[in-house]
Coordinates of C-alpha atoms and ligand atoms in Angstrom, one line a residue:
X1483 CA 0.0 0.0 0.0
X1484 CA 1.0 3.9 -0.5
X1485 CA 1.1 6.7 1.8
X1486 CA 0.6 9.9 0.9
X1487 CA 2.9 11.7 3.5
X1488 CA 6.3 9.7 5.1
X1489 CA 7.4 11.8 8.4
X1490 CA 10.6 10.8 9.9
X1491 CA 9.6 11.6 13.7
X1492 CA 6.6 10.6 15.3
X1493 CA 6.1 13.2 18.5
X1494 CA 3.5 15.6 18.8
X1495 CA 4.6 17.7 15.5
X1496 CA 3.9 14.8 13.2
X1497 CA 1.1 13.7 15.3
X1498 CA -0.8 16.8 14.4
X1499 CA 0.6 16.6 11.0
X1500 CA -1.1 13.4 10.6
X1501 CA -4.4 14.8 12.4
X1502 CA -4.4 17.5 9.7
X1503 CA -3.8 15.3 6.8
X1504 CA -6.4 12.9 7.6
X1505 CA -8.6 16.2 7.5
X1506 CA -7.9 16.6 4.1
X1507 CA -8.3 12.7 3.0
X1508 CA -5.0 11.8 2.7
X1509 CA -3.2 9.5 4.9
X1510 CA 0.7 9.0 6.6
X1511 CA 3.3 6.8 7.5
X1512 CA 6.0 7.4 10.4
X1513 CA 9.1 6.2 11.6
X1514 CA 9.9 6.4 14.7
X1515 CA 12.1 4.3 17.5
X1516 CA 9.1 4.4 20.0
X1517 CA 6.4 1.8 19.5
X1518 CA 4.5 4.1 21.6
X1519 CA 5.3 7.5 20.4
X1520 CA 2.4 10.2 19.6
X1521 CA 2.1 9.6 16.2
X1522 CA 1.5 6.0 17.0
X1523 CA -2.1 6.7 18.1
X1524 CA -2.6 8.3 14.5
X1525 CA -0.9 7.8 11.6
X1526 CA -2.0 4.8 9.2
X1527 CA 1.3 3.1 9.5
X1528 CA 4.6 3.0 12.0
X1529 CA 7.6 1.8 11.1
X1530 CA 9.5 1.1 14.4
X1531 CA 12.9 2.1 13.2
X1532 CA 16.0 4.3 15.0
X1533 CA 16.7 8.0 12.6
X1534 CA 19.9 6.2 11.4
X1535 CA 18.2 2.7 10.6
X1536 CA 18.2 3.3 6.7
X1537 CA 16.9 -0.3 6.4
X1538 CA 13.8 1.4 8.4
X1539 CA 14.2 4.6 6.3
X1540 CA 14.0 2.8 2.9
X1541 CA 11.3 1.3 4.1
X1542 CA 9.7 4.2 5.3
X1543 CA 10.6 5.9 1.5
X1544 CA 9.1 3.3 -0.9
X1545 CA 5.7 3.3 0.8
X1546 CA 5.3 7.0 0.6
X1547 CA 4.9 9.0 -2.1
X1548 CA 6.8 12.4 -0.1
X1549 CA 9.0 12.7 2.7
X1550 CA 9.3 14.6 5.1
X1551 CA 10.7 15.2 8.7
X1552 CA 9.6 16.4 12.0
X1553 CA 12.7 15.5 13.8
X1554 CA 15.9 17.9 13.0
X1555 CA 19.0 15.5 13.7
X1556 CA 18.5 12.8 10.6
X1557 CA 22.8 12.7 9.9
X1558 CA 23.8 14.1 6.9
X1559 CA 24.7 11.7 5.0
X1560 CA 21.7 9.6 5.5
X1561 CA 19.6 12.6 4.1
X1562 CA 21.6 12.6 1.3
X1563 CA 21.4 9.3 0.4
X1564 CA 17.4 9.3 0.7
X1565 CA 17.0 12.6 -0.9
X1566 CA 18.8 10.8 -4.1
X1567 CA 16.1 7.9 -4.0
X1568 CA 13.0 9.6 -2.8
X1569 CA 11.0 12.9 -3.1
X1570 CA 11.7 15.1 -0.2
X1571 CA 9.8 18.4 -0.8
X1572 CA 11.7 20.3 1.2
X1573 CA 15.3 19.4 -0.7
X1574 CA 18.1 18.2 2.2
X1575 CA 19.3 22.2 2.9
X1576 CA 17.3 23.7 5.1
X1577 CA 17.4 20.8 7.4
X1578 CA 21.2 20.4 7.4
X1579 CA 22.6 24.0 7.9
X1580 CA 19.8 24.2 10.7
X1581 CA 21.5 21.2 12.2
X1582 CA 24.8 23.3 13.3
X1583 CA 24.5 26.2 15.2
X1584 CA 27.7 27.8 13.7
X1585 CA 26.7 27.1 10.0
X1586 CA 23.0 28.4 10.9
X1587 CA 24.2 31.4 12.5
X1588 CA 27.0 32.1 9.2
X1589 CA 23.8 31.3 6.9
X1590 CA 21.8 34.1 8.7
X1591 CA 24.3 36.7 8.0
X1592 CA 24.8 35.6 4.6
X1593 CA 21.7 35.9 3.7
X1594 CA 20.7 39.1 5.4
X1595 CA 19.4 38.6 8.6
X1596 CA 21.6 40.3 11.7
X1597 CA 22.7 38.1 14.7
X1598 CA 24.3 38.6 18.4
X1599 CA 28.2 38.6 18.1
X1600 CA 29.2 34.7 18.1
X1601 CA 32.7 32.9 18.1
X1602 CA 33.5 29.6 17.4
X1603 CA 35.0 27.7 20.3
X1604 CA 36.1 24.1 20.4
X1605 CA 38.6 24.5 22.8
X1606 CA 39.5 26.2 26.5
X1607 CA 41.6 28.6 24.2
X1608 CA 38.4 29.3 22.2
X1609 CA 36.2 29.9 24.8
X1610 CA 38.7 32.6 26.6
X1611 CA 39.1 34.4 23.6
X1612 CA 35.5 34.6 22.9
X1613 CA 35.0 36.0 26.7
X1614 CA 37.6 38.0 26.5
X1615 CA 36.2 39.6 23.3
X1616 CA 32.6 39.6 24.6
X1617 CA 32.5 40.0 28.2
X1618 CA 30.3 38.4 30.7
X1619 CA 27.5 37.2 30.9
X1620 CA 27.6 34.9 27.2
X1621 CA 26.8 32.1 26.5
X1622 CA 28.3 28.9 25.2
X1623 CA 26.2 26.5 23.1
X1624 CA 27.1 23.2 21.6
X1625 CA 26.6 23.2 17.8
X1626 CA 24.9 20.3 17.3
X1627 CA 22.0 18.5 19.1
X1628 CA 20.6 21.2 21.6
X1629 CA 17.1 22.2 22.5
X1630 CA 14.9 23.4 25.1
X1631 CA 18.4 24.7 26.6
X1632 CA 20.1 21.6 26.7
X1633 CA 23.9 21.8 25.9
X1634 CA 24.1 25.4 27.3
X1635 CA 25.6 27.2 29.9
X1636 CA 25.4 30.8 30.6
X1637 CA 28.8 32.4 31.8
X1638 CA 28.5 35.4 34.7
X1639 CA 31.9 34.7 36.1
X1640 CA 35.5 33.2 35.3
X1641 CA 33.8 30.3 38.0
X1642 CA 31.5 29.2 34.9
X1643 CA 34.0 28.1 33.0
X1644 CA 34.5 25.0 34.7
X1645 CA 31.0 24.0 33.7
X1646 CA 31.8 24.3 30.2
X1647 CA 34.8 22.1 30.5
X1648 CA 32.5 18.7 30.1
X1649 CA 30.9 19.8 27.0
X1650 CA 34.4 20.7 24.5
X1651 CA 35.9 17.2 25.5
X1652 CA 33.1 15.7 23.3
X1653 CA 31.4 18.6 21.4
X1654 CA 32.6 21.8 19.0
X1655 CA 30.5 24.4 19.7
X1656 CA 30.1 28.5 19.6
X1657 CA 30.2 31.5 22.2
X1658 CA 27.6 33.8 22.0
X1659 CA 26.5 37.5 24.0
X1660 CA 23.9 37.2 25.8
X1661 CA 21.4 39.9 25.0
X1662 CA 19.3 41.4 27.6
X1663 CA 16.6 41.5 24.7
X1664 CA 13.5 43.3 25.3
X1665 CA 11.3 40.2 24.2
X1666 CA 11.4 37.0 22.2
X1667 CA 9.2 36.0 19.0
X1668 CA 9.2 33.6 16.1
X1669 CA 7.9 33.6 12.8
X1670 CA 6.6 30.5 11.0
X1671 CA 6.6 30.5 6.8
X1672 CA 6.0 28.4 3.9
X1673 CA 7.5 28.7 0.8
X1674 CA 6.3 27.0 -2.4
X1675 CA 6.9 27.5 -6.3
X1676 CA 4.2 29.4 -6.2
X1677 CA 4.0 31.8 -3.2
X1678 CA 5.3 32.3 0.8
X1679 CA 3.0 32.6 3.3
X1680 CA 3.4 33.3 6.9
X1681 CA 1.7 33.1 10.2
X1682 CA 0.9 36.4 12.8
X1683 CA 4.3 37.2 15.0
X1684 CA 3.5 36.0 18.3
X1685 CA 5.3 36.7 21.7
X1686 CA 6.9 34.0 23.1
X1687 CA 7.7 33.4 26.9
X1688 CA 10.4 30.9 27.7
X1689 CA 10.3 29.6 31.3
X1690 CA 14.2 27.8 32.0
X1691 CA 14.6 28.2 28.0
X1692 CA 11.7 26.2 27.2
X1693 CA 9.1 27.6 26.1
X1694 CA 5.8 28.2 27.8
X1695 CA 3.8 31.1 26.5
X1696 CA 3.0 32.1 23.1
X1697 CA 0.5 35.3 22.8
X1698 CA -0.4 36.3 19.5
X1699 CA -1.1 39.5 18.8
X1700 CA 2.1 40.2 20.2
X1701 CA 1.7 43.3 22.5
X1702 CA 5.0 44.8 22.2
X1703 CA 5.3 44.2 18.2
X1704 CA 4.4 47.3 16.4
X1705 CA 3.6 47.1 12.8
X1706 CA 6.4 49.0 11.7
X1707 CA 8.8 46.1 13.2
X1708 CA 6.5 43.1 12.6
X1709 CA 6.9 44.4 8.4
X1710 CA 10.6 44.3 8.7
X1711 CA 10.8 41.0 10.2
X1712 CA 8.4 39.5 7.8
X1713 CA 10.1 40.9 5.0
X1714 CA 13.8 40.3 6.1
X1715 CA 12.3 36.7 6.7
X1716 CA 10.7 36.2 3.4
X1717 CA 13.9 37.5 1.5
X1718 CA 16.4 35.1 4.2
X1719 CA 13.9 31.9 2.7
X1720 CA 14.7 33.1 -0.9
X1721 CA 18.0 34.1 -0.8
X1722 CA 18.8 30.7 0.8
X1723 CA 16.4 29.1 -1.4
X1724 CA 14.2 26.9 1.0
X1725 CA 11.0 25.6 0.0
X1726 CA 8.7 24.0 2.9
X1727 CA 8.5 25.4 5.6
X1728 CA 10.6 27.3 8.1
X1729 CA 10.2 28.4 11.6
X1730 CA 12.7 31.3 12.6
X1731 CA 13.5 32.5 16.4
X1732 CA 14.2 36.3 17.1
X1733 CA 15.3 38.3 20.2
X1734 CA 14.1 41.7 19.8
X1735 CA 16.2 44.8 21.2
X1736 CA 14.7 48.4 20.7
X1737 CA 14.4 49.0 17.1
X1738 CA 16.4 46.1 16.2
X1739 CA 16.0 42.2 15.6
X1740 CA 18.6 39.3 16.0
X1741 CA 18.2 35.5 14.2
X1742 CA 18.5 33.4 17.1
X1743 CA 17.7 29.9 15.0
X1744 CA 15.6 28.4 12.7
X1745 CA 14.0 25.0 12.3
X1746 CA 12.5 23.5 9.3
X1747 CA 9.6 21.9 10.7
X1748 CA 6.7 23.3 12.6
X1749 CA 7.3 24.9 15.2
X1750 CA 6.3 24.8 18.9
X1751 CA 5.3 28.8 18.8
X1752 CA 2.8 27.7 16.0
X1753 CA 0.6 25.7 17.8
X1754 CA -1.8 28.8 18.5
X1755 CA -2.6 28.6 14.8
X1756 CA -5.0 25.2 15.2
X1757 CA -7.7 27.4 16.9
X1758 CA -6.1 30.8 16.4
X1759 CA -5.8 31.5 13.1
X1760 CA -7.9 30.5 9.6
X1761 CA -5.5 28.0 8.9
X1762 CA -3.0 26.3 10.4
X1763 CA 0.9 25.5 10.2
X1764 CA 0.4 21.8 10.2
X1765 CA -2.7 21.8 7.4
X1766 CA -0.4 24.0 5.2
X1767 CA 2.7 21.7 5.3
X1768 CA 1.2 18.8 4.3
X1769 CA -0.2 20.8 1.6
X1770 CA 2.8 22.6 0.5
X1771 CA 4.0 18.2 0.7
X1772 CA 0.8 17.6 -1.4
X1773 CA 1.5 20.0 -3.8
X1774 CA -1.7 21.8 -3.1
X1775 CA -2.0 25.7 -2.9
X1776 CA -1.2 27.9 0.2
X1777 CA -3.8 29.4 2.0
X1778 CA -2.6 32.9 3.2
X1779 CA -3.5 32.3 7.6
X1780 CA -4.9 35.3 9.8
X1781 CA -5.4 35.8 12.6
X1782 CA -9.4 34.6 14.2
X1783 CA -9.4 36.4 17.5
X1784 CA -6.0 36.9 20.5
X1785 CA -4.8 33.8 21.3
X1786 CA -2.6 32.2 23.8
X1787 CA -1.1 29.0 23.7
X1788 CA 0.5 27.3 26.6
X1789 CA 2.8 24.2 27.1
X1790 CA 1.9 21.6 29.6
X1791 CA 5.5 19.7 31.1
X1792 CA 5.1 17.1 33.0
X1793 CA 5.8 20.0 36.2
X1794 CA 2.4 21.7 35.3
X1795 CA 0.5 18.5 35.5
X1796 CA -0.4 19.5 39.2
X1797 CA -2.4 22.2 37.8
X1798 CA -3.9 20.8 34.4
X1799 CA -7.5 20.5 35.9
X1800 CA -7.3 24.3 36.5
X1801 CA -5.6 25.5 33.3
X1802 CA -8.4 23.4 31.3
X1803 CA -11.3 25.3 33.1
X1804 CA -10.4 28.7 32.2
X1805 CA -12.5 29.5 29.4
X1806 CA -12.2 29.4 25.9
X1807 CA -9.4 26.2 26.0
X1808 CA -8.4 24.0 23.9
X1809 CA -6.6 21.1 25.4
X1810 CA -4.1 18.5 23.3
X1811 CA -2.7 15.7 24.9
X1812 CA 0.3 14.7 23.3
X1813 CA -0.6 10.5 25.0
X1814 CA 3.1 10.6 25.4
X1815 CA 4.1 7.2 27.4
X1816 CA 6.7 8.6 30.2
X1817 CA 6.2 11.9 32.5
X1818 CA 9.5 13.6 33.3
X1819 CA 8.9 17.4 35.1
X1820 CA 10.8 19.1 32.0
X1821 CA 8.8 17.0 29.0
X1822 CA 5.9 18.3 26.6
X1823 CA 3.3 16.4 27.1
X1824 CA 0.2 18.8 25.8
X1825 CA -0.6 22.4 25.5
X1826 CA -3.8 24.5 25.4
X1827 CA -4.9 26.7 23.4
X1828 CA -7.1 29.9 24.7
X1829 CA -9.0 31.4 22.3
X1830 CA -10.2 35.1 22.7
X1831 CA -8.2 35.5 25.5
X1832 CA -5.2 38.1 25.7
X1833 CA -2.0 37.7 27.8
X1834 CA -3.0 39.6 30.2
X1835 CA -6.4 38.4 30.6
X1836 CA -4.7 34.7 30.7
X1837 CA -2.6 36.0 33.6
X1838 CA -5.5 37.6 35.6
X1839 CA -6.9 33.8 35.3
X1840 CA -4.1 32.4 36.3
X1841 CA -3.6 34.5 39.8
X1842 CA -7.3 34.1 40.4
X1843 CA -6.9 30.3 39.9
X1844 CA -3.6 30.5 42.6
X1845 CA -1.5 29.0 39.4
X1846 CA 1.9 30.7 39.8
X1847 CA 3.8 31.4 36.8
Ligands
ADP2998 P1 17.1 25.8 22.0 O1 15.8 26.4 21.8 O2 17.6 25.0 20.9 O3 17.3 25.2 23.4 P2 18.0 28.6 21.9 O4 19.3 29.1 21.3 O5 16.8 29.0 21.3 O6 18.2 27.0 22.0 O7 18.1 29.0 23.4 C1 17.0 28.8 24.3 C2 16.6 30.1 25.0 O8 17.7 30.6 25.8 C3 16.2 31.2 24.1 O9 14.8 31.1 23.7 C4 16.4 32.4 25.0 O10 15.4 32.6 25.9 C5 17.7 32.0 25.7 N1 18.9 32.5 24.9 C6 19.5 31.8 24.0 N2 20.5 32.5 23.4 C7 20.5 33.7 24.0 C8 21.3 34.9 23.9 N3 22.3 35.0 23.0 N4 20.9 35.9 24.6 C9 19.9 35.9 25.5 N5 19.2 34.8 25.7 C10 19.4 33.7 25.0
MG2999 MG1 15.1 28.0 20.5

């Protein structure tokens, strides 16, 4: 039998790519390691496979008629090898220079779109230089393999550097300022032959660098600023030419904006657009995959989105009875205090409004 969609990753992204997909009739496979994983619930076939099985991965390739990923660390040459034998609508490029922190942050500048100062640092040598060039606090970061903060270590004092020490025995990685920005957004866009569309600029709210907030509108964008960043966003996707789609971090300083990184998949900050906006990021992926047209998204009402860890469990029954949510439940098999395991979505509700629940509800932020 033939699959429509292949997705390489089966957590909560392709679990509401699938959801989407079935939506519009057509129907998935996914490979993932995890019998039990999110998409498993979903998806019309899992291949039970590691990201480096290419046994799996062929596999996974003949019985679908596109691939694509929702997991960023497939190795490179794998990619390469399945991008010769199988139709992967995105092309191999935007996933591989997102996969390195120092190539992502080169490709930025290249193509237009300003960053904080960085240095590369794969040594104790490296990472005196860079602090001695950019002061404390910065920040090191390995180049390959980190989210939701792991890999990082901020540096306030010469006593920090001892907890970098671990990481370059094993990893290269960069130095970077650490920018007392006045906020954080992202901005979520998909490119096809045809036309780039992107979603509303929302503010996000990290909580220990993961995310936990995402309001959209974003009270502290103006309109002026949210045009630049669209713009300088759409130009980065052609100048670099990507297709697909492409999620793109900022910190926001005054009048200017800084790439912090990018991802080629959807995005976390995007999950407002389910409920939030017309249409969402995970309906147009799999239509830019399905070689369907783009539907421009905007915005229904102000939304906020908010992640559930495994640590906000103790408070779920609350956070579902404020009005206007939408709960999803990722049906993830283990609970650790720092995982995903759902979000909810409130429509109609600002930030603020959100947070005047939240007091009168005694859930601290
Ligand atoms: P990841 O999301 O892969 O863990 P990020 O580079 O996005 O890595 O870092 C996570 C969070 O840490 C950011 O969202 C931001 O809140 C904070 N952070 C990262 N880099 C900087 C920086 N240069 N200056 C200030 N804060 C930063
Ligand atoms: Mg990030």
């Amino acid at each position: 039998m033939n699959f429509d969609i292949g997705i390489i990753g089966g957590g909560q992204l392709g679990e509401m790519m699938c959801i989407e997909a079935h939506k519009l009739g057509y129907t998935v496979a996914v490979l993932d390691p995890n019998p039990k994983c999110s998409c498993s619930y979903v998806c019309d076939k899992l291949i039970v496979g590691e990201f480096d099985d290419l046994v799996k991965l062929n596999e996974l390739g003949k019985c679908c008629n596109v691939l694509s990923y929702e997991f960023e660390n497939v190795k490179g040459e794998i990619l390469e090898e399945l991008n010769d034998k199988y139709n992967i609508p995105q092309g191999i490029c935007p996933l591989f220079d997102s996969q390195d922190r120092l190539r992502e942050k080169m490709n930025a500048t290249r193509y237009g779109l300003p960053t904080v100062r960085y240095f590369d640092c794969s040594s104790l040598l490296d990472l005196k230089n860079a602090i001695s060039a950019l002061g404390y606090p910065c920040i090191y970061k390995t180049r390959r393999e980190g989210y939701d903060g792991h890999g990082q270590v901020v540096l306030h004092s010469v006593i920090d550097i001892d907890k970098v020490k671990p990481y370059l025995e094993h990893n290269l990685g960069i130095v970077e300022e650490k920018l007392e920005f006045d906020y954080e957004c992202s901005i979520i866009l998909i490119r096809s032959k045809e036309n780039i569309i992107s979603f509303p600029i929302g503010l996000n709210i990290h909580k220990d660098n993961i995310l936990d907030i995402t309001a959209v509108p974003n009270p502290y964008l103006s309109k002026e600023m949210e045009d630049r960043i669209i713009e300088a966003s759409k130009e980065f996707m052609i100048q670099a030419n990507y297709y697909g789609i492409l999620t793109i971090e900022y910190f926001v300083k005054g009048d200017k904006f800084y790439f912090n990184e990018m991802a080629p998949r959807p995005h976390n900050s995007g999950h407002y657009t389910i409920e939030g906006c017309t249409t969402n990021q995970f309906k147009e992926l799999d239509k830019f995959l399905l070689s369907l047209p783009l539907e421009k998204p905007k915005l229904i009402s102000a939304t906020c989105m908010k992640n559930i860890l495994g640590r906000d469990l103790v408070n779920l029954e609350k956070l579902k009875n404020i009005k206007n949510s939408n709960y999803h439940d990722y049906q993830k098999d283990q609970v650790k205090p720092l995982r995903k395991l759902g979000h909810i979505t409130y429509t109609n509700t600002t930030l603020d409004l959100l947070r005047t629940e939240f007091k009168k509800q005694n859930i601290g932020e």
